[in-house]
Amino acid sequence: MADITGINLGGDTNIANVLQRKYDPTLYQLNRLDVGISKKFNKLKNFQTIGAGFYFGTVMRDDEKGVSSETEDATITTPERPTYIQGYVVDFYMYATIRLTAQAAARAKRGGGWVSDFIADQIKRKREQLYRYDNEQCCRNGDGVCTQANGAGSSSTSMTVDSTRHLHVGMYIEVYTAAGVAEIASVKITNINRKTKVLTLASASDWSDNSNVYRDGQYNSGTPLEHAGLRQMISEDTSTTFQNINRGTYLEYIAYHDSDGGAPSRDKLFQAINHAELWGSKGVIDDIWMNRQTRNKYFQIIMPAIQYQGPKDLELAYNPQDNPITFEAKTFAVDECIFDGDTFGINWDTMGRITSKEIGTDSAIPQLNNTLLRDAGKDAVSLFLSWFTNPVCMDPRSNFRISGTDTLYTY
């Protein structure tokens, strides 16, 4: 065995070694990642990341109050100049492992266009798979409800629902009444009729009309938009008031939602935009696993955005002059950055350029036309592998929308 389509093995018969030498290391790493996320998570440079994120600051001048509320009025502390109301970043990072199979190796030996065919096909498939999971995560409303039963059932395997958007065959669901009474602990969906919106369940069950359907294990579990969880990121107060962050309560926490059961968690893991400590913290990796072991690896991080009232008055958890945000030998002004991309190993090939634009009636995300913010301001958006996934505007002064859905979420 001397050559693989013109590649000189140099006496090495291990195709993995050859690929490591001959191809970009990232391409090689793409095929050897499925070895346990807990072991590899602190080396995210080995992963191909798919996701999107943005931060923003909405501007309120002395004659602009937006939606009238006491908390909002209280934020206008300097009427003679703009006041930047702090927003939040909601980043969905999704990644998938791709392994080099024996068939792919055989195709490479035959000159079958391994790189162009196999990798491109795998990435396409993984994108579709990740999009489906993401679609499930971004549920119809903030409490994690995927859909509602349209009619009651008694020892039945056919359930009519009002929407099948967040469901798929093979998915396990659990059902609770609006009052929180458990009706179905766990049942598998074996078939979905998208036209009639009828689910076929693996076993006969009972449920009430208008009962809420959740993905198994996610009832009251802090799925992406769980109301109390969002408020707990700001303070321990879980009242119905969505609180603005001010100088005295500036968020120095990274918060994450555990979708494998349990309430949303918050811990003072590190100051803003210092991801390295998170990935190196023992036990954190398992805590933020999403979707159980049967799911693809999927997680979300919710970070504080940047609040400032002038170029000389940046309100951050650290001094950017002492700790500049840099990656790929480039340095960014703090108000132009989303996160420290170097931690994730994101480079300009996978990320593209960070861009800023005025908020208008169009979306901050290219080729999406829904309005993310209705106030003037700036945002920044990054895309990886030409892919984005449902960035959410958490501006407490306005509605926010998840792209690709028809529902407005209002506080």
Coordinates of N, CA and C in Angstrom, one line a residue, residues 55-57 86-87 304-308 315-316:
Y55 N -25.4 40.8 20.6 CA -25.8 41.6 21.8 C -26.3 42.9 21.3
F56 N -26.9 43.6 22.2 CA -27.5 44.9 21.7 C -27.6 45.8 22.9
G57 N -27.8 47.1 22.6 CA -28.1 48.1 23.6 C -29.2 49.0 23.0
Q86 N -29.7 47.8 29.1 CA -29.0 46.6 28.9 C -29.9 45.5 28.3
G87 N -29.4 44.8 27.4 CA -30.0 43.6 26.9 C -29.2 42.4 27.3
P304 N -24.4 38.0 29.7 CA -24.8 39.4 29.8 C -24.3 40.2 28.6
A305 N -25.1 41.1 28.2 CA -24.6 42.0 27.2 C -23.9 43.2 27.8
I306 N -23.6 44.2 27.1 CA -22.8 45.3 27.6 C -23.6 46.5 27.8
Q307 N -23.5 47.1 28.9 CA -24.3 48.3 29.2 C -23.3 49.5 29.3
Y308 N -23.6 50.6 28.6 CA -22.7 51.7 28.7 C -23.5 53.0 28.5
E315 N -19.7 49.8 31.3 CA -20.1 49.1 32.5 C -19.9 47.6 32.2
L316 N -18.8 47.1 32.6 CA -18.4 45.7 32.4 C -18.0 45.0 33.7

